[in-house]
Short mmCIF file of C-alpha atoms in Angstrom, two decimals:
data_model
loop_
_atom_site.label_atom_id
_atom_site.label_comp_id
_atom_site.label_asym_id
_atom_site.label_seq_id
_atom_site.Cartn_x
_atom_site.Cartn_y
_atom_site.Cartn_z
CA UNK A 1 -11.89 -9.53 -21.79
CA UNK A 2 -11.49 -9.39 -17.98
CA UNK A 3 -14.35 -10.04 -15.59
CA UNK A 4 -13.83 -9.60 -11.83
CA UNK A 5 -15.25 -7.76 -8.83
CA UNK A 6 -14.00 -5.40 -6.18
CA UNK A 7 -15.05 -7.25 -3.02
CA UNK A 8 -16.99 -10.21 -1.69
CA UNK A 9 -20.79 -10.46 -1.51
CA UNK A 10 -22.79 -7.97 0.51
CA UNK A 11 -26.01 -8.10 2.48
CA UNK A 12 -27.19 -4.61 1.59
CA UNK A 13 -30.60 -3.76 0.03
CA UNK A 14 -32.14 -7.07 1.02
CA UNK A 15 -29.39 -9.17 -0.55
CA UNK A 16 -28.83 -12.56 1.18
CA UNK A 17 -25.33 -13.98 0.63
CA UNK A 18 -26.41 -17.32 2.21
CA UNK A 19 -28.94 -17.98 -0.59
CA UNK A 20 -26.25 -19.12 -2.98
CA UNK A 21 -23.51 -19.26 -0.38
CA UNK A 22 -21.67 -16.93 -2.64
CA UNK A 23 -18.91 -16.26 -0.09
CA UNK A 24 -17.78 -19.76 -1.10
CA UNK A 25 -15.75 -21.79 1.44
CA UNK A 26 -14.56 -18.67 3.12
CA UNK A 27 -15.61 -16.63 6.10
CA UNK A 28 -16.78 -13.02 5.72
CA UNK A 29 -18.58 -10.81 3.27
CA UNK A 30 -17.99 -7.24 2.06
CA UNK A 31 -16.39 -5.12 4.83
CA UNK A 32 -14.68 -8.16 6.38
CA UNK A 33 -10.93 -8.77 6.32
CA UNK A 34 -11.43 -12.47 5.96
CA UNK A 35 -11.12 -14.08 2.53
CA UNK A 36 -14.82 -14.05 1.98
CA UNK A 37 -14.71 -10.25 2.15
CA UNK A 38 -12.44 -9.59 -0.72
CA UNK A 39 -11.31 -12.82 -2.47
CA UNK A 40 -13.09 -12.85 -5.81
CA UNK A 41 -12.64 -14.85 -9.00
CA UNK A 42 -11.17 -13.22 -12.10
CA UNK A 43 -11.97 -14.59 -15.56
CA UNK A 44 -9.74 -13.67 -18.50
CA UNK A 45 -10.44 -14.42 -22.11
CA UNK A 46 -7.50 -13.66 -24.51
CA UNK A 47 -7.51 -16.17 -27.41
CA UNK A 48 -4.08 -17.13 -28.50
CA UNK A 49 -2.43 -15.94 -25.37
CA UNK A 50 -4.25 -17.33 -22.31
CA UNK A 51 -4.81 -21.10 -22.67
CA UNK A 52 -8.54 -21.97 -22.32
CA UNK A 53 -9.39 -23.71 -19.11
CA UNK A 54 -6.13 -22.73 -17.32
CA UNK A 55 -6.29 -21.88 -13.62
CA UNK A 56 -3.92 -19.96 -11.46
CA UNK A 57 -4.30 -19.00 -7.75
CA UNK A 58 -1.66 -16.27 -7.68
CA UNK A 59 -3.13 -13.38 -5.56
CA UNK A 60 -3.41 -9.91 -7.01
CA UNK A 61 -5.29 -6.72 -6.47
CA UNK A 62 -7.02 -4.27 -8.87
CA UNK A 63 -3.98 -2.01 -9.19
CA UNK A 64 -2.10 -4.90 -10.82
CA UNK A 65 -4.44 -4.69 -13.83
CA UNK A 66 -3.30 -1.09 -14.51
CA UNK A 67 0.26 -2.32 -14.73
CA UNK A 68 -0.81 -5.39 -16.73
CA UNK A 69 -2.81 -3.49 -19.30
CA UNK A 70 -0.05 -0.94 -19.69
CA UNK A 71 2.45 -3.81 -20.35
CA UNK A 72 0.07 -5.33 -22.98
CA UNK A 73 -0.16 -1.88 -24.66
CA UNK A 74 3.57 -1.39 -24.61
CA UNK A 75 3.49 1.63 -22.37
CA UNK A 76 4.80 2.50 -18.88
CA UNK A 77 2.22 2.41 -16.12
CA UNK A 78 1.81 5.72 -14.27
CA UNK A 79 4.39 6.44 -11.62
CA UNK A 80 1.52 6.46 -9.09
CA UNK A 81 0.50 2.88 -9.94
CA UNK A 82 1.21 0.34 -7.16
CA UNK A 83 0.65 -2.63 -9.36
CA UNK A 84 2.88 -5.23 -11.02
CA UNK A 85 2.23 -6.73 -14.38
CA UNK A 86 0.41 -10.12 -14.27
CA UNK A 87 1.61 -11.12 -17.78
CA UNK A 88 3.95 -13.85 -16.40
CA UNK A 89 0.90 -15.44 -14.77
CA UNK A 90 -1.50 -14.89 -17.72
CA UNK A 91 0.98 -16.20 -20.27
CA UNK A 92 2.64 -18.76 -18.04
CA UNK A 93 6.00 -17.27 -18.96
CA UNK A 94 8.75 -16.00 -16.62
CA UNK A 95 8.58 -15.34 -12.95
CA UNK A 96 5.66 -13.50 -11.43
CA UNK A 97 6.92 -10.79 -9.09
CA UNK A 98 5.15 -10.34 -5.79
CA UNK A 99 2.73 -7.44 -5.72
CA UNK A 100 1.66 -5.08 -2.98
CA UNK A 101 -1.37 -6.73 -1.41
CA UNK A 102 -2.75 -4.62 1.42
CA UNK A 103 -6.13 -3.50 2.73
CA UNK A 104 -7.36 -1.55 5.72
CA UNK A 105 -10.90 -0.66 6.51
CA UNK A 106 -12.75 0.96 9.42
CA UNK A 107 -16.25 -0.26 10.24
CA UNK A 108 -16.43 1.92 13.32
CA UNK A 109 -18.41 4.67 11.67
CA UNK A 110 -21.01 2.30 10.20
CA UNK A 111 -24.26 2.06 12.13
CA UNK A 112 -25.38 -1.27 10.69
CA UNK A 113 -22.18 -3.07 9.56
CA UNK A 114 -20.14 -3.12 12.79
CA UNK A 115 -20.03 -6.88 13.02
CA UNK A 116 -19.34 -9.91 10.84
CA UNK A 117 -22.64 -11.81 10.09
CA UNK A 118 -23.43 -14.72 12.30
CA UNK A 119 -23.79 -17.24 9.51
CA UNK A 120 -23.53 -20.81 10.59
CA UNK A 121 -20.96 -21.46 7.82
CA UNK A 122 -18.43 -19.18 9.58
CA UNK A 123 -16.21 -20.10 12.46
CA UNK A 124 -18.02 -19.59 15.77
CA UNK A 125 -15.32 -17.05 16.87
CA UNK A 126 -16.09 -14.92 13.79
CA UNK A 127 -19.87 -14.92 13.98
CA UNK A 128 -21.08 -11.53 15.07
CA UNK A 129 -17.47 -10.46 15.89
CA UNK A 130 -16.74 -6.82 16.10
CA UNK A 131 -15.03 -5.57 12.87
CA UNK A 132 -13.73 -2.23 14.11
CA UNK A 133 -10.42 -1.24 12.41
CA UNK A 134 -9.35 -4.06 10.12
CA UNK A 135 -6.10 -4.66 8.31
CA UNK A 136 -4.87 -7.32 5.88
CA UNK A 137 -1.46 -7.87 4.24
CA UNK A 138 0.05 -10.58 2.13
CA UNK A 139 3.76 -11.31 2.28
CA UNK A 140 4.81 -14.20 0.10
CA UNK A 141 2.46 -17.17 0.87
CA UNK A 142 1.39 -15.74 4.27
CA UNK A 143 -1.58 -13.56 4.93
CA UNK A 144 -1.76 -11.46 8.11
CA UNK A 145 -5.12 -10.19 9.32
CA UNK A 146 -6.23 -8.12 12.33
CA UNK A 147 -9.73 -7.05 13.32
CA UNK A 148 -10.98 -4.64 16.03
CA UNK A 149 -7.46 -3.33 16.28
CA UNK A 150 -6.75 -1.46 19.52
CA UNK A 151 -3.03 -0.64 18.87
CA UNK A 152 -0.19 -1.47 16.60
CA UNK A 153 1.06 -3.89 19.11
CA UNK A 154 -1.90 -6.23 18.45
CA UNK A 155 -0.75 -9.49 16.95
CA UNK A 156 -1.73 -10.61 13.48
CA UNK A 157 -3.51 -13.83 12.85
CA UNK A 158 -1.33 -15.50 10.18
CA UNK A 159 -2.54 -17.99 7.59
CA UNK A 160 -0.98 -19.95 4.74
CA UNK A 161 -3.89 -19.35 2.38
CA UNK A 162 -2.50 -21.76 -0.23
CA UNK A 163 -2.82 -24.72 2.10
CA UNK A 164 -5.53 -23.20 4.25
CA UNK A 165 -7.72 -20.83 2.08
CA UNK A 166 -10.59 -20.93 4.59
CA UNK A 167 -8.30 -19.53 7.30
CA UNK A 168 -8.92 -22.25 9.87
CA UNK A 169 -5.35 -22.76 11.16
CA UNK A 170 -3.78 -19.66 12.70
CA UNK A 171 -0.01 -19.89 12.59
CA UNK A 172 0.87 -17.01 14.88
CA UNK A 173 2.14 -19.31 17.68
CA UNK A 174 4.24 -21.45 15.39
CA UNK A 175 7.95 -20.69 14.65
CA UNK A 176 7.11 -19.53 11.18
CA UNK A 177 4.29 -17.34 12.44
CA UNK A 178 6.45 -15.77 15.15
CA UNK A 179 9.10 -14.99 12.50
CA UNK A 180 6.48 -13.29 10.27
CA UNK A 181 4.93 -11.22 13.02
CA UNK A 182 7.55 -8.33 13.20
CA UNK A 183 7.86 -8.41 9.39
CA UNK A 184 4.09 -7.78 9.03
CA UNK A 185 4.08 -5.08 11.67
CA UNK A 186 6.86 -3.30 9.83
CA UNK A 187 5.49 -3.88 6.33
CA UNK A 188 2.02 -2.41 7.10
CA UNK A 189 3.53 0.81 8.41
CA UNK A 190 5.80 1.06 5.35
CA UNK A 191 3.00 0.62 2.82
CA UNK A 192 0.15 2.82 4.11
CA UNK A 193 -0.23 6.52 4.31
CA UNK A 194 -2.06 8.48 7.07
CA UNK A 195 -5.37 9.77 5.76
CA UNK A 196 -4.87 13.50 6.00
CA UNK A 197 -7.69 14.74 3.81
CA UNK A 198 -10.19 17.17 5.18
CA UNK A 199 -13.55 17.70 3.51
CA UNK A 200 -16.20 20.43 4.22
CA UNK A 201 -18.89 17.69 4.49
CA UNK A 202 -17.12 14.42 5.27
CA UNK A 203 -14.40 15.82 7.52
CA UNK A 204 -11.46 13.77 8.66
CA UNK A 205 -13.00 10.46 9.42
CA UNK A 206 -10.44 7.68 9.04
CA UNK A 207 -8.13 7.87 12.01
CA UNK A 208 -6.47 4.57 12.79
CA UNK A 209 -5.03 3.28 16.09
CA UNK A 210 -1.60 2.99 14.50
CA UNK A 211 -1.46 6.48 12.81
CA UNK A 212 1.00 7.75 15.34
CA UNK A 213 3.43 4.79 14.98
CA UNK A 214 6.76 5.90 13.36
CA UNK A 215 7.50 4.17 10.07
CA UNK A 216 10.33 1.75 10.89
CA UNK A 217 13.78 2.38 9.55
CA UNK A 218 15.61 -0.42 7.79
CA UNK A 219 16.76 -3.16 10.25
CA UNK A 220 20.36 -4.18 10.17
CA UNK A 221 19.54 -7.33 8.21
CA UNK A 222 17.59 -5.21 5.61
CA UNK A 223 20.39 -2.90 4.79
CA UNK A 224 21.63 -3.11 1.17
CA UNK A 225 25.27 -3.52 2.30
CA UNK A 226 27.61 -0.65 1.87
CA UNK A 227 26.12 2.87 1.43
CA UNK A 228 28.18 5.51 -0.38
CA UNK A 229 27.76 9.28 -0.67
CA UNK A 230 25.47 10.65 -3.30
CA UNK A 231 27.30 12.15 -6.29
CA UNK A 232 26.24 13.15 -9.77
CA UNK A 233 27.67 9.84 -10.97
CA UNK A 234 26.20 7.60 -8.21
CA UNK A 235 22.77 9.14 -8.75
CA UNK A 236 22.44 8.08 -12.37
CA UNK A 237 19.86 5.42 -11.70
CA UNK A 238 18.16 3.23 -14.25
CA UNK A 239 16.91 4.70 -17.53
CA UNK A 240 13.88 3.08 -19.11
CA UNK A 241 13.10 2.75 -22.78
CA UNK A 242 10.60 5.59 -22.61
CA UNK A 243 13.27 7.91 -21.22
CA UNK A 244 12.07 7.99 -17.60
CA UNK A 245 14.53 7.34 -14.77
CA UNK A 246 14.30 5.32 -11.57
CA UNK A 247 16.71 5.99 -8.70
CA UNK A 248 16.91 4.16 -5.38
CA UNK A 249 18.42 6.37 -2.71
CA UNK A 250 18.57 5.96 1.03
CA UNK A 251 17.51 8.83 3.28
CA UNK A 252 19.01 9.20 6.77
CA UNK A 253 16.38 10.49 9.16
CA UNK A 254 18.37 12.13 11.94
CA UNK A 255 15.88 11.64 14.80
CA UNK A 256 12.52 10.10 15.27
CA UNK A 257 9.68 12.49 14.70
CA UNK A 258 6.99 13.68 12.34
CA UNK A 259 8.11 15.09 8.97
CA UNK A 260 6.42 16.90 6.08
CA UNK A 261 8.17 16.61 2.75
CA UNK A 262 8.20 19.00 -0.24
CA UNK A 263 9.46 18.62 -3.78
CA UNK A 264 9.84 20.80 -6.89
CA UNK A 265 10.99 19.80 -10.34
CA UNK A 266 12.66 22.15 -12.83
CA UNK A 267 10.20 24.42 -14.79
CA UNK A 268 10.87 22.46 -17.93
CA UNK A 269 8.08 21.17 -20.15
CA UNK A 270 6.94 17.67 -19.03
CA UNK A 271 9.28 17.65 -16.06
CA UNK A 272 7.62 15.27 -13.58
CA UNK A 273 8.60 13.18 -10.66
CA UNK A 274 7.18 10.75 -8.12
CA UNK A 275 8.68 9.53 -4.84
CA UNK A 276 8.00 6.50 -2.62
CA UNK A 277 9.34 6.09 0.91
CA UNK A 278 9.57 2.29 1.33
CA UNK A 279 6.39 1.24 -0.47
CA UNK A 280 4.26 4.26 0.45
CA UNK A 281 3.34 7.20 -1.81
CA UNK A 282 5.25 10.23 -0.47
CA UNK A 283 5.49 12.99 -3.16
CA UNK A 284 3.54 13.24 -6.37
CA UNK A 285 4.72 15.78 -8.96
CA UNK A 286 3.12 13.84 -11.81
CA UNK A 287 -0.67 13.81 -11.47
CA UNK A 288 -2.17 17.17 -12.52
CA UNK A 289 1.27 18.71 -11.95
CA UNK A 290 2.58 22.01 -13.36
CA UNK A 291 6.41 21.74 -13.77
CA UNK A 292 8.36 24.07 -11.51
CA UNK A 293 5.70 24.21 -8.73
CA UNK A 294 6.12 22.69 -5.32
CA UNK A 295 4.11 19.81 -3.94
CA UNK A 296 3.91 18.51 -0.38
CA UNK A 297 3.58 15.01 1.11
CA UNK A 298 -0.14 15.54 1.84
CA UNK A 299 -2.22 12.81 0.33
CA UNK A 300 -5.04 15.25 -0.23
CA UNK A 301 -3.40 17.56 -2.75
CA UNK A 302 -5.16 17.84 -6.12
CA UNK A 303 -7.88 15.44 -5.17
CA UNK A 304 -11.63 15.80 -4.77
CA UNK A 305 -11.41 14.56 -1.22
CA UNK A 306 -9.79 17.56 0.39
CA UNK A 307 -10.54 21.08 1.43
CA UNK A 308 -7.92 23.00 -0.56
CA UNK A 309 -7.29 25.36 2.29
CA UNK A 310 -6.56 22.55 4.74
CA UNK A 311 -4.26 19.84 3.46
CA UNK A 312 -1.02 18.40 4.87
CA UNK A 313 -2.44 18.42 8.36
CA UNK A 314 -0.76 15.14 9.30
CA UNK A 315 3.04 14.71 8.68
CA UNK A 316 4.67 11.35 8.27
CA UNK A 317 5.99 9.84 11.52
CA UNK A 318 9.43 8.40 10.88
CA UNK A 319 11.84 6.40 12.97
CA UNK A 320 15.46 7.46 13.16
CA UNK A 321 17.64 5.70 10.64
CA UNK A 322 17.86 4.76 6.96
CA UNK A 323 14.74 4.68 4.75
CA UNK A 324 14.59 3.76 1.02
CA UNK A 325 13.76 6.77 -1.04
CA UNK A 326 12.67 5.75 -4.54
CA UNK A 327 12.52 8.57 -7.13
CA UNK A 328 11.06 8.30 -10.56
CA UNK A 329 11.48 11.13 -12.98
CA UNK A 330 10.87 12.06 -16.60
CA UNK A 331 11.40 15.12 -18.78
CA UNK A 332 14.66 16.31 -17.09
CA UNK A 333 18.04 15.17 -15.94
CA UNK A 334 19.26 15.32 -12.36
CA UNK A 335 17.18 15.22 -9.18
CA UNK A 336 14.24 17.37 -8.09
CA UNK A 337 14.73 19.71 -5.17
CA UNK A 338 13.70 18.22 -1.81
CA UNK A 339 12.74 19.97 1.41
CA UNK A 340 11.53 18.67 4.76
CA UNK A 341 10.10 20.09 7.95
CA UNK A 342 10.12 18.29 11.26
CA UNK A 343 7.09 19.09 13.36
CA UNK A 344 7.77 22.23 15.36
CA UNK A 345 10.86 23.11 13.27
CA UNK A 346 11.67 25.09 10.14
CA UNK A 347 11.34 23.99 6.55
CA UNK A 348 14.77 23.23 5.19
CA UNK A 349 16.30 21.80 1.99
CA UNK A 350 17.33 18.13 2.53
CA UNK A 351 21.16 18.25 2.38
CA UNK A 352 22.74 15.98 -0.14
CA UNK A 353 24.75 14.32 2.60
CA UNK A 354 21.49 12.94 4.07
CA UNK A 355 21.26 10.69 1.01
CA UNK A 356 23.25 7.60 0.19
CA UNK A 357 23.19 5.02 -2.55
CA UNK A 358 24.10 1.28 -2.42
CA UNK A 359 27.78 0.89 -3.20
#
């Protein structure tokens, strides 16, 4: 039995979070990027597995429960899942891998929720502060947070939420904070996808100040060492027990620009594939997919959020250089067909020489 919640307390419909002070020792409520806005308790009861009364402060997000429940059930989580299994934490066995902990939210469109409440429990600088575009990312023990973002150059406030869960001591001007700043700037662009859905009623409403920033290529210190040409042998990848394959390739983007990607699997029964670029979803030939058909890198395809006649309006901005290209496949051997189209150019098959593998 798992009991948790999706966000912190809210003040809607006459609710008063101050009555029980149910934002705890944190600042913020629902729609805030501070810990009070989204840090919630999780209670797990699993007799014979989770020791009664045990406590763990390892951070996670809802998508980790998909991976966790799949692991408990002995099946693979869907390719699209961003989560990591929490079994090492629950069972206190093994090493818990870091998950993808990221959030962005825009309060610009809200007529009544544009500012953080002015509760006396909150830091004076956060009382009635403009929320605007907000962003949060965890990397290791550090949390980066930005509010009322004006551009991608805006600095993150950086907190060690293990030692400082109430976020009272901003580390951005310390040596460790300065070291984390560029890492967080790169990481957020490599995790998120531009919202390119259009909807007959809701429209395209989630533009962010950093949408036009190119996704950073790997820095020199991030490169995996020697890269060797892609061959049938070097593209073998890792085969899982369920027969699916995972391959980590590296794509050489020849020049900085905006790219739309396309993918098609063989027309074999159950032939499916999924691609991430860095940590972002890039191509989904798994969810509601008919083998042998082509998909694009639009996040709106086959969802209820889009106008079917108007998807893929926003390509992915990429920086020149090498980018991890992680391919997961099942139901066929070999690689899918890949195409790309630079904005203003022609759609072309991605040549095999544009890919490398770690040697």
